Coordinates of C-alpha atoms in Angstrom, one line a residue:
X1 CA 14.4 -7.1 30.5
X2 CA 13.9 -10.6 30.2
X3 CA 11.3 -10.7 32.2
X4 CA 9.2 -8.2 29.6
X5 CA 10.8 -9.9 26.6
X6 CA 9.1 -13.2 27.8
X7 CA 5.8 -11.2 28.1
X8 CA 5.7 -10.1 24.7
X9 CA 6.0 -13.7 23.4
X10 CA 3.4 -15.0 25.5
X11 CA 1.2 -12.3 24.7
X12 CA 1.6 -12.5 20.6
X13 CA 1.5 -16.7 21.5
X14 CA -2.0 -16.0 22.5
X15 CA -2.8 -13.6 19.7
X16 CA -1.2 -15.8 16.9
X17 CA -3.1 -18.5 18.1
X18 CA -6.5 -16.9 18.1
X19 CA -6.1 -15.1 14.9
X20 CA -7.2 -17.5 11.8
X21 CA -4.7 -17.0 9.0
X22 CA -7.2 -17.0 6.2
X23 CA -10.1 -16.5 8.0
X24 CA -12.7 -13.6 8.1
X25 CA -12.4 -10.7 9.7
X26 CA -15.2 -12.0 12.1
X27 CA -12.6 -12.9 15.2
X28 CA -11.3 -9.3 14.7
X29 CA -14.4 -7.3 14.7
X30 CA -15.8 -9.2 17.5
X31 CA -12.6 -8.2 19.2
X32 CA -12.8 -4.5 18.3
X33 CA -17.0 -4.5 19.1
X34 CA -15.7 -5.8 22.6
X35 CA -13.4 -2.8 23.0
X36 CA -15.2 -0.3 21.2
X37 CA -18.0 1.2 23.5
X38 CA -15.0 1.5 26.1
X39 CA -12.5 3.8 24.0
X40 CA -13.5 7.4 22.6
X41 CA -14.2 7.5 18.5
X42 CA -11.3 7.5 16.6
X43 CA -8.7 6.0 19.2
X44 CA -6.8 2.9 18.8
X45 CA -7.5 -0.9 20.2
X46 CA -4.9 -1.2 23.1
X47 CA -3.2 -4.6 23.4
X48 CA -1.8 -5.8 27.0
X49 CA 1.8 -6.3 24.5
X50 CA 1.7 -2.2 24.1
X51 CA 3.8 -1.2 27.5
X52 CA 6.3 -4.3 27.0
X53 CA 6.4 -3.1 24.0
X54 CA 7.7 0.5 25.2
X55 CA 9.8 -1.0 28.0
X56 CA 11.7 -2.9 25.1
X57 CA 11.6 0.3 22.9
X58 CA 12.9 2.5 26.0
X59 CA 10.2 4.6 25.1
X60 CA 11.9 5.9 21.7
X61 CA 9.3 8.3 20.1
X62 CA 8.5 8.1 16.6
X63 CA 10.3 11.1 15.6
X64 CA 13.1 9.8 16.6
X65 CA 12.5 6.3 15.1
X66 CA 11.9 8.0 11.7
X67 CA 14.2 10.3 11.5
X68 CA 16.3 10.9 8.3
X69 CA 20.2 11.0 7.3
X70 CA 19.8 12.8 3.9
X71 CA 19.5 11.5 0.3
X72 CA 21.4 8.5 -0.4
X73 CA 20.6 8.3 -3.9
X74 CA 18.9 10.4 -7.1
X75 CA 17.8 8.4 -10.0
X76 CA 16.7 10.5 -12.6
X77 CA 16.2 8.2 -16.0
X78 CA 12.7 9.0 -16.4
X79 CA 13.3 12.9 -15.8
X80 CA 10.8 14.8 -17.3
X81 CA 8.1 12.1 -17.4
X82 CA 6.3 11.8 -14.0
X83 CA 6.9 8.2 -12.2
X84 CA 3.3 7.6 -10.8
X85 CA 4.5 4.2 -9.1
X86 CA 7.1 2.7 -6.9
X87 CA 7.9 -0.2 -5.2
X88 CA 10.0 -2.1 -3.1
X89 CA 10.5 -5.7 -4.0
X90 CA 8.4 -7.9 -1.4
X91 CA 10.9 -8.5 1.8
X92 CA 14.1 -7.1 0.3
X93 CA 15.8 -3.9 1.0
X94 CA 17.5 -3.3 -2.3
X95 CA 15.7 -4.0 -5.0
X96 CA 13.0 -1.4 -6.1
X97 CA 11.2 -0.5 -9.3
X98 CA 9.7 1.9 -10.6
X99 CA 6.9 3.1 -14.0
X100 CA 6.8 6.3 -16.0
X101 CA 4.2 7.8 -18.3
X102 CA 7.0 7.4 -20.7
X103 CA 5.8 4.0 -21.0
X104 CA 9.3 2.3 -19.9
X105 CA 9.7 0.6 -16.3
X106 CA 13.1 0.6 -14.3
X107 CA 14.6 -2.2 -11.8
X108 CA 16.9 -0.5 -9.5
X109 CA 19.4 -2.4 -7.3
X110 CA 20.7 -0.2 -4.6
X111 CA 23.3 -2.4 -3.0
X112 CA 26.1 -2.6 -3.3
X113 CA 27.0 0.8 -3.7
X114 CA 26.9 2.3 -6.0
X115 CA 22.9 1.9 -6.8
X116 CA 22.1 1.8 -10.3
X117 CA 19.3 0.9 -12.4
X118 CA 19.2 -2.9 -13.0
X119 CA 17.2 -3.2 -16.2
X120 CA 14.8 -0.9 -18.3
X121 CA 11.8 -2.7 -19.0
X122 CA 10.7 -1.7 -22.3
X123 CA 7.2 -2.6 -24.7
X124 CA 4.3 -0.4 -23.5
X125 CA 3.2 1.8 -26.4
X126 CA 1.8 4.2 -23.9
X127 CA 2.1 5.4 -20.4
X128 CA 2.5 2.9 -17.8
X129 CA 0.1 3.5 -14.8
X130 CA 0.6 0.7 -12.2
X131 CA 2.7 -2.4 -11.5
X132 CA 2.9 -4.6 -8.9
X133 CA 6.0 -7.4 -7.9
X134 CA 4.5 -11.4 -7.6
X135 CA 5.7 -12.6 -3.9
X136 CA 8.6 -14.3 -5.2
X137 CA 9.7 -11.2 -7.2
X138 CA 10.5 -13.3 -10.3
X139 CA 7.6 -11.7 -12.1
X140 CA 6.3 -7.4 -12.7
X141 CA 2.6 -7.0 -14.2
X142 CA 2.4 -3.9 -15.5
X143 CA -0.6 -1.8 -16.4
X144 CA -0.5 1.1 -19.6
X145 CA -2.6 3.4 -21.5
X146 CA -2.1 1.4 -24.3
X147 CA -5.3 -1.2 -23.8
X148 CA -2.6 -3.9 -22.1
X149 CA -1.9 -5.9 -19.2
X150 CA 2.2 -6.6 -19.3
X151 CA 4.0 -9.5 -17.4
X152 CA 7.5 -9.3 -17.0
X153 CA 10.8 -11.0 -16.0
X154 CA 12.5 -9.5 -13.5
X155 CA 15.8 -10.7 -14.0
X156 CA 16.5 -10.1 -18.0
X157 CA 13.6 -7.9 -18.5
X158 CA 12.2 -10.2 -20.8
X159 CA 8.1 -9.6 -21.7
X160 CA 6.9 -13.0 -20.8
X161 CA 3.5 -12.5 -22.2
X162 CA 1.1 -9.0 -23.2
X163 CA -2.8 -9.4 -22.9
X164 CA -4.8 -6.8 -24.3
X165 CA -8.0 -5.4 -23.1
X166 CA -11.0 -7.0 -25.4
X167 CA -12.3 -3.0 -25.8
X168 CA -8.8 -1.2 -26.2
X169 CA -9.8 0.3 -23.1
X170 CA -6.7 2.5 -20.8
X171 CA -5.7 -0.4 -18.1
X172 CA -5.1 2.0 -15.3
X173 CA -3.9 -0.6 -11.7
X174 CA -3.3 -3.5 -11.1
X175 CA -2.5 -6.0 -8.1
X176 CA -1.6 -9.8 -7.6
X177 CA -4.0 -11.8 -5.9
X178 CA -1.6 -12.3 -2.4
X179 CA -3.0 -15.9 -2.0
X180 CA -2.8 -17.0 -5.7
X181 CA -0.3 -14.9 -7.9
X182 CA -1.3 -16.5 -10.7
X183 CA -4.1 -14.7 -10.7
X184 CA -4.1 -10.6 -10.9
X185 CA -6.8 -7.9 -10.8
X186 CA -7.1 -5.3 -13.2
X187 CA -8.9 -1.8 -13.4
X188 CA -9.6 0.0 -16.6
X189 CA -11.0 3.2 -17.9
X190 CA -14.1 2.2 -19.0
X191 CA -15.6 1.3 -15.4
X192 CA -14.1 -2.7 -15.3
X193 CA -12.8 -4.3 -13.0
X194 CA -11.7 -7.9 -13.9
X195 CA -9.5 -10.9 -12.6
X196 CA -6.9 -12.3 -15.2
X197 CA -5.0 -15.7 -15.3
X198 CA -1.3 -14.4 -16.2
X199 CA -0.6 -18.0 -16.9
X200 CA -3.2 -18.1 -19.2
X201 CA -3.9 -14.6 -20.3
X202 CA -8.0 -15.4 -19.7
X203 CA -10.2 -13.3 -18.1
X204 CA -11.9 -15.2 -15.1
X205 CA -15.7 -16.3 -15.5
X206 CA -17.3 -14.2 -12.8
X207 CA -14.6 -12.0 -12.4
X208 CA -15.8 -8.9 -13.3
X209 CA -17.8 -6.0 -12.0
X210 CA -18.8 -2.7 -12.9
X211 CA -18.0 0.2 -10.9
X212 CA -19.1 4.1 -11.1
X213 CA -16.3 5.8 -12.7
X214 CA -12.5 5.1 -14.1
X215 CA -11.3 2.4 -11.5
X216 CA -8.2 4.1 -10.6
X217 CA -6.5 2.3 -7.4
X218 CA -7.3 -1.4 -5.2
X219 CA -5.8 -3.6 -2.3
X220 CA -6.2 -6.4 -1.0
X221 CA -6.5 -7.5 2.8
X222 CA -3.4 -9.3 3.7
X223 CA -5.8 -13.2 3.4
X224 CA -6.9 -11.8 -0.1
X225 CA -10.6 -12.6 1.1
X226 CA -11.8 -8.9 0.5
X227 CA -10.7 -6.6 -2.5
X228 CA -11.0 -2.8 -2.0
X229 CA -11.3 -0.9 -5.4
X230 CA -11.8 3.0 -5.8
X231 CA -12.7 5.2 -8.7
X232 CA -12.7 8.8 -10.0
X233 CA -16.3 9.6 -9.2
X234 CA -15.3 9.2 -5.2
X235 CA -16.5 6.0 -4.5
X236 CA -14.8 2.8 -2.6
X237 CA -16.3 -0.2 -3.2
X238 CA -15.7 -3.6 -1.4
X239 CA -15.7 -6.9 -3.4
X240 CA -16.0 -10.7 -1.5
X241 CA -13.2 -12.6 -3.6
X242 CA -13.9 -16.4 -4.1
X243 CA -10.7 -18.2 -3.2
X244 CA -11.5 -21.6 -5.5
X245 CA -13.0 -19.9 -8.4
X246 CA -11.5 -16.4 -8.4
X247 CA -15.2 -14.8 -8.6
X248 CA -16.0 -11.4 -7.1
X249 CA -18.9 -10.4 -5.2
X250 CA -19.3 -6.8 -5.2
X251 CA -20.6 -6.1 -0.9
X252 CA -20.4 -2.6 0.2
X253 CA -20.2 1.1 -1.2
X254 CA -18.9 4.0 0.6
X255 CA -19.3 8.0 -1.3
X256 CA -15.8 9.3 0.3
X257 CA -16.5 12.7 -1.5
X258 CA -18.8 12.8 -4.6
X259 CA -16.6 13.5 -7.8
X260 CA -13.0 13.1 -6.2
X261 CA -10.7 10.7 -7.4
X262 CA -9.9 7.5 -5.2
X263 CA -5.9 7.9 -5.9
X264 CA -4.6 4.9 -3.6
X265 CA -6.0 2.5 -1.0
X266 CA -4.0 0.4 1.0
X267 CA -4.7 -2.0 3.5
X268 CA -3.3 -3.2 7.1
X269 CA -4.8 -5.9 9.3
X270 CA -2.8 -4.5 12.4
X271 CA -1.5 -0.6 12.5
X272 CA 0.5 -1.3 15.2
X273 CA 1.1 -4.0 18.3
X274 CA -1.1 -1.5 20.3
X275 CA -3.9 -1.5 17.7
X276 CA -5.4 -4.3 16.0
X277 CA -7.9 -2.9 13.6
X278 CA -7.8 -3.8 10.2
X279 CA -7.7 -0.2 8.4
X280 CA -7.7 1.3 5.2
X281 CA -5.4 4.6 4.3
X282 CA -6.9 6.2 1.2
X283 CA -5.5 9.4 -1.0
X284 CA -9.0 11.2 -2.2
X285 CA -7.7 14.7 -3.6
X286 CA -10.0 16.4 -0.4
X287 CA -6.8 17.8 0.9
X288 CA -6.5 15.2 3.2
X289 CA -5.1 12.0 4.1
X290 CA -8.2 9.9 5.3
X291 CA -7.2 6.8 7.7
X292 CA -10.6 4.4 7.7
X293 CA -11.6 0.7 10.4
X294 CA -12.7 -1.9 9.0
X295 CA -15.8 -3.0 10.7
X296 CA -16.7 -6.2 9.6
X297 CA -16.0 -8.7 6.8
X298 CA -17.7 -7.6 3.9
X299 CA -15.2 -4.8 4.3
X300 CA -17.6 -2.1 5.5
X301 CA -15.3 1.5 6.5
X302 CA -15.4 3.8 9.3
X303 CA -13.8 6.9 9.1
X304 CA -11.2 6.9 12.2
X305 CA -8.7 10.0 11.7
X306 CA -8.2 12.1 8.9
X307 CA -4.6 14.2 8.4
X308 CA -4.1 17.9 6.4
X309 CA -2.0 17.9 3.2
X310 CA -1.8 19.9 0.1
X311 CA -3.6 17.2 -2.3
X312 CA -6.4 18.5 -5.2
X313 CA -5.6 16.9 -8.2
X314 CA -2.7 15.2 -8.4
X315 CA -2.7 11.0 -8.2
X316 CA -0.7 10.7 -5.0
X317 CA 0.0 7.4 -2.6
X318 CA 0.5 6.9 0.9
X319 CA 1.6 3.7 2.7
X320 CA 1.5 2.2 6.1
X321 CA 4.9 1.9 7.5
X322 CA 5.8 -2.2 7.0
X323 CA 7.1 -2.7 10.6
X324 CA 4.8 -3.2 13.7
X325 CA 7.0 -0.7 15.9
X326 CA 7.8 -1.7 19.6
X327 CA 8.2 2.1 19.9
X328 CA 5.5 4.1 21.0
X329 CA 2.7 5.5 18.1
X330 CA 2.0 3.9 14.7
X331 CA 3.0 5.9 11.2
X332 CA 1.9 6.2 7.8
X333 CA 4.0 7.8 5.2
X334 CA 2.4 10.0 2.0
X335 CA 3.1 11.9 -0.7
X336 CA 2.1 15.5 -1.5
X337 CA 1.7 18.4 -3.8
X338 CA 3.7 20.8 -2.0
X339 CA 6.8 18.4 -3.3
X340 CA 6.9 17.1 0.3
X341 CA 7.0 13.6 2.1
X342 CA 4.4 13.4 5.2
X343 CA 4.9 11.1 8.2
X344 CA 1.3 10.8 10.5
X345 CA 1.5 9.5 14.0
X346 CA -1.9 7.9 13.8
X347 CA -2.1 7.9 17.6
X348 CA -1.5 11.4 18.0
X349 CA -4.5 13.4 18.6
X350 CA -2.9 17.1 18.1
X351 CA 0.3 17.6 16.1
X352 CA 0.3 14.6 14.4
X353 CA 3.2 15.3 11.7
X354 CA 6.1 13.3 12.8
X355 CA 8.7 14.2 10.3
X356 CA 8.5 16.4 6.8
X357 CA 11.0 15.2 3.8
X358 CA 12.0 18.1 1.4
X359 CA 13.9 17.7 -1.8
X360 CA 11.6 16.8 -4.9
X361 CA 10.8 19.6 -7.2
X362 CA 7.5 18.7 -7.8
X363 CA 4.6 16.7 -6.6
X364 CA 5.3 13.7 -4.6
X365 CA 3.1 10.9 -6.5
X366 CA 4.2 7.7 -4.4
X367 CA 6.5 6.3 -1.5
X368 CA 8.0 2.8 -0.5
X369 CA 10.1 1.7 2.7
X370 CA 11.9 -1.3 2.1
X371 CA 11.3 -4.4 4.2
X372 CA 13.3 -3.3 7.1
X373 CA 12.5 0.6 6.9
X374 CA 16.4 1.5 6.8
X375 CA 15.7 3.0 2.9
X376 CA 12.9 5.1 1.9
X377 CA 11.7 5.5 -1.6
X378 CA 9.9 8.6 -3.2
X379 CA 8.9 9.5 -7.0
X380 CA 7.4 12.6 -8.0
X381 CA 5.4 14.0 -11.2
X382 CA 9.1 15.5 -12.7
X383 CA 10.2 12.0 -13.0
X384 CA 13.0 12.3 -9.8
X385 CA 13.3 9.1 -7.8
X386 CA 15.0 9.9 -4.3
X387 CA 16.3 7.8 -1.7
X388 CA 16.0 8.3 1.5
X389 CA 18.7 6.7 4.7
X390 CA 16.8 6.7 8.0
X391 CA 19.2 7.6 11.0
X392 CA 21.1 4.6 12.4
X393 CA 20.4 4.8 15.9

């Protein structure tokens, strides 16, 4: 065992050293290109880490890695308003939050037992969309109906500062800039996407662009060099995002399906220590989840693998699973409108559903693991917030 465990550090050595931390994609694609012609579409980039990696594991599967205890907890403050969005605080694994269309936003503290909700954060005249935590978690922005852009203090719950929209337009997401959380991207109903200075409560010159619908969901590679934003007409487009002067570039389009709403994109420079392309997992009311490679690093997409669930209409989220498994397989987690929870092997070619949550009674809108995957999180449109224990092994 020893022997392996000293394998795996001299392999991820190597890898950390050849990987440029706020580089292009460029070293990674030319990796994949190398790999590519060798491997049948769709399958995953091996790593010479992957079998340590098993050894270590013992060769646990991931339906055993992801199996589930039962609810730990039901919060229910926003019953009867859906809860669109939630989120784990960055690195912690009992601090969540949450946002209604009631236009209210809940902290939620869920140790030590037993959880409660924290603070109500309270000033939207409207339905609150989106939010996203700063990487301290000292700060929520928070995105409503109402025309405005919300920051907030996480401890008291205090509004630090409201910015309208200069057209009164419905702000719809939102998400910090990883690299500079000073600055945050915003997506509104009339087609906009724009950066803002939360310090300042400016719009940044040059960052703005025009998309072809509502802009309804965005992420971020992990460097914050490339911005992914989606809208309600179907289309994903990729936006070049200027470190020093915050400017965006708008690169490539993709049609996922003409006229069906981009719901949620999230991004992942590694699915797994057994596959190192940078990928995108996207919710496009097609009735399926779609899992896309990034091929290069103007943040052009591939589809890979695509997985079946119940999802027309609804605005539902998926997530990659935080932790780079030593098990075998790699997971992603969605919601659904069958008032389920989904887990995908993304390896798998046949069978691919690795464990089903039931408990919500309506659709599942959005989930969140916490940093070290032992809670899961899960909202749905009756405003029920459940939390899930995964199996001590």
């Amino acid at each position: 065992m020893a022997a392996v465990w000293q394998q795996v550090l001299a392999v991820d050595a190597r890898i950390l050293r050849r990987t440029p931390v706020r580089g292009s994609y460029q070293l990674q694609a030319q990796m994949n290109r190398a790999v590519y012609d060798e491997r049948t579409p769709g399958a995953l980039v091996p790593t010479s880490v992957a079998e340590a990696s098993r050894a270590m594991a013992g060769d646990t599967t991931l339906s055993e890695n992801y199996a589930f205890a039962g609810m730990h907890h039901i919060f229910d403050q926003h019953v009867d308003s859906a809860v669109p969005r939630l989120q784990f605080a960055n690195d912690d694994k009992h601090l969540l939050a949450c946002c209604s269309l009631d236009g209210t936003l809940s902290i939620m503290i869920l140790s030590p037992s037993p959880p409660s909700v924290k603070v109500v954060l309270k000033g939207h005249a409207g339905p609150v969309t989106d939010f996203a935590w700063s990487l301290s978690n000292d700060v929520i922005v928070s995105t409503s109906k109402d025309g405005t852009l919300r920051i907030w203090n996480t401890e008291d719950g205090r509004c630090i500062r409201e910015v309208r929209d200069p057209e009164a337009s419905e702000l719809l997401c939102c998400t910090f800039q990883p690299m500079n959380n000073n600055l945050t991207v915003v997506g509104n109903s009339k087609h906009l996407l724009q950066v803002v200075n939360i310090s300042t409560g400016k719009k940044v010159k040059g960052g703005s662009s025009k998309l072809t619908g509502r802009v309804l969901s965005m992420s971020f590679d992990a460097p914050g060099r490339i911005l992914w934003a989606g809208d309600d007409r179907g289309s994903v487009f990729s936006f070049l995002f200027d470190m020093a002067t915050g400017k965006l570039t708008k690169a490539k389009r993709l049609v996922v399906s003409e006229g069906s709403p981009i719901c949620s994109i999230s991004a992942r420079s590694w699915i797994s220590r057994e596959a190192r392309d940078p990928s995108l997992l996207i919710n496009a009311c097609v009735n399926k989840l779609l899992l896309y490679r990034v091929v290069d690093n103007e943040g052009t997409l591939q589809l890979k693998r695509s997985f079946p669930i119940k999802h027309g209409s609804q605005p539902l989220h998926s997530i990659f699973c935080p932790l780079m498994s030593f098990r075998q397989g790699a997971c992603v987690v969605t919601g659904s409108e069958d008032a389920c929870v989904y887990f995908f092997d993304v390896e798998r070619n046949t069978k691919a559903i690795v464990n089903k949550l039931q408990g919500h009674g309506g659709p599942v809108l959005d989930v969140s693991f916490n940093c070290d995957e032992s809670l899961l999180a899960s909202a749905d449109s009756t405003g029920m917030v459940i939390i899930w224990r995964r199996e001590q092994k």
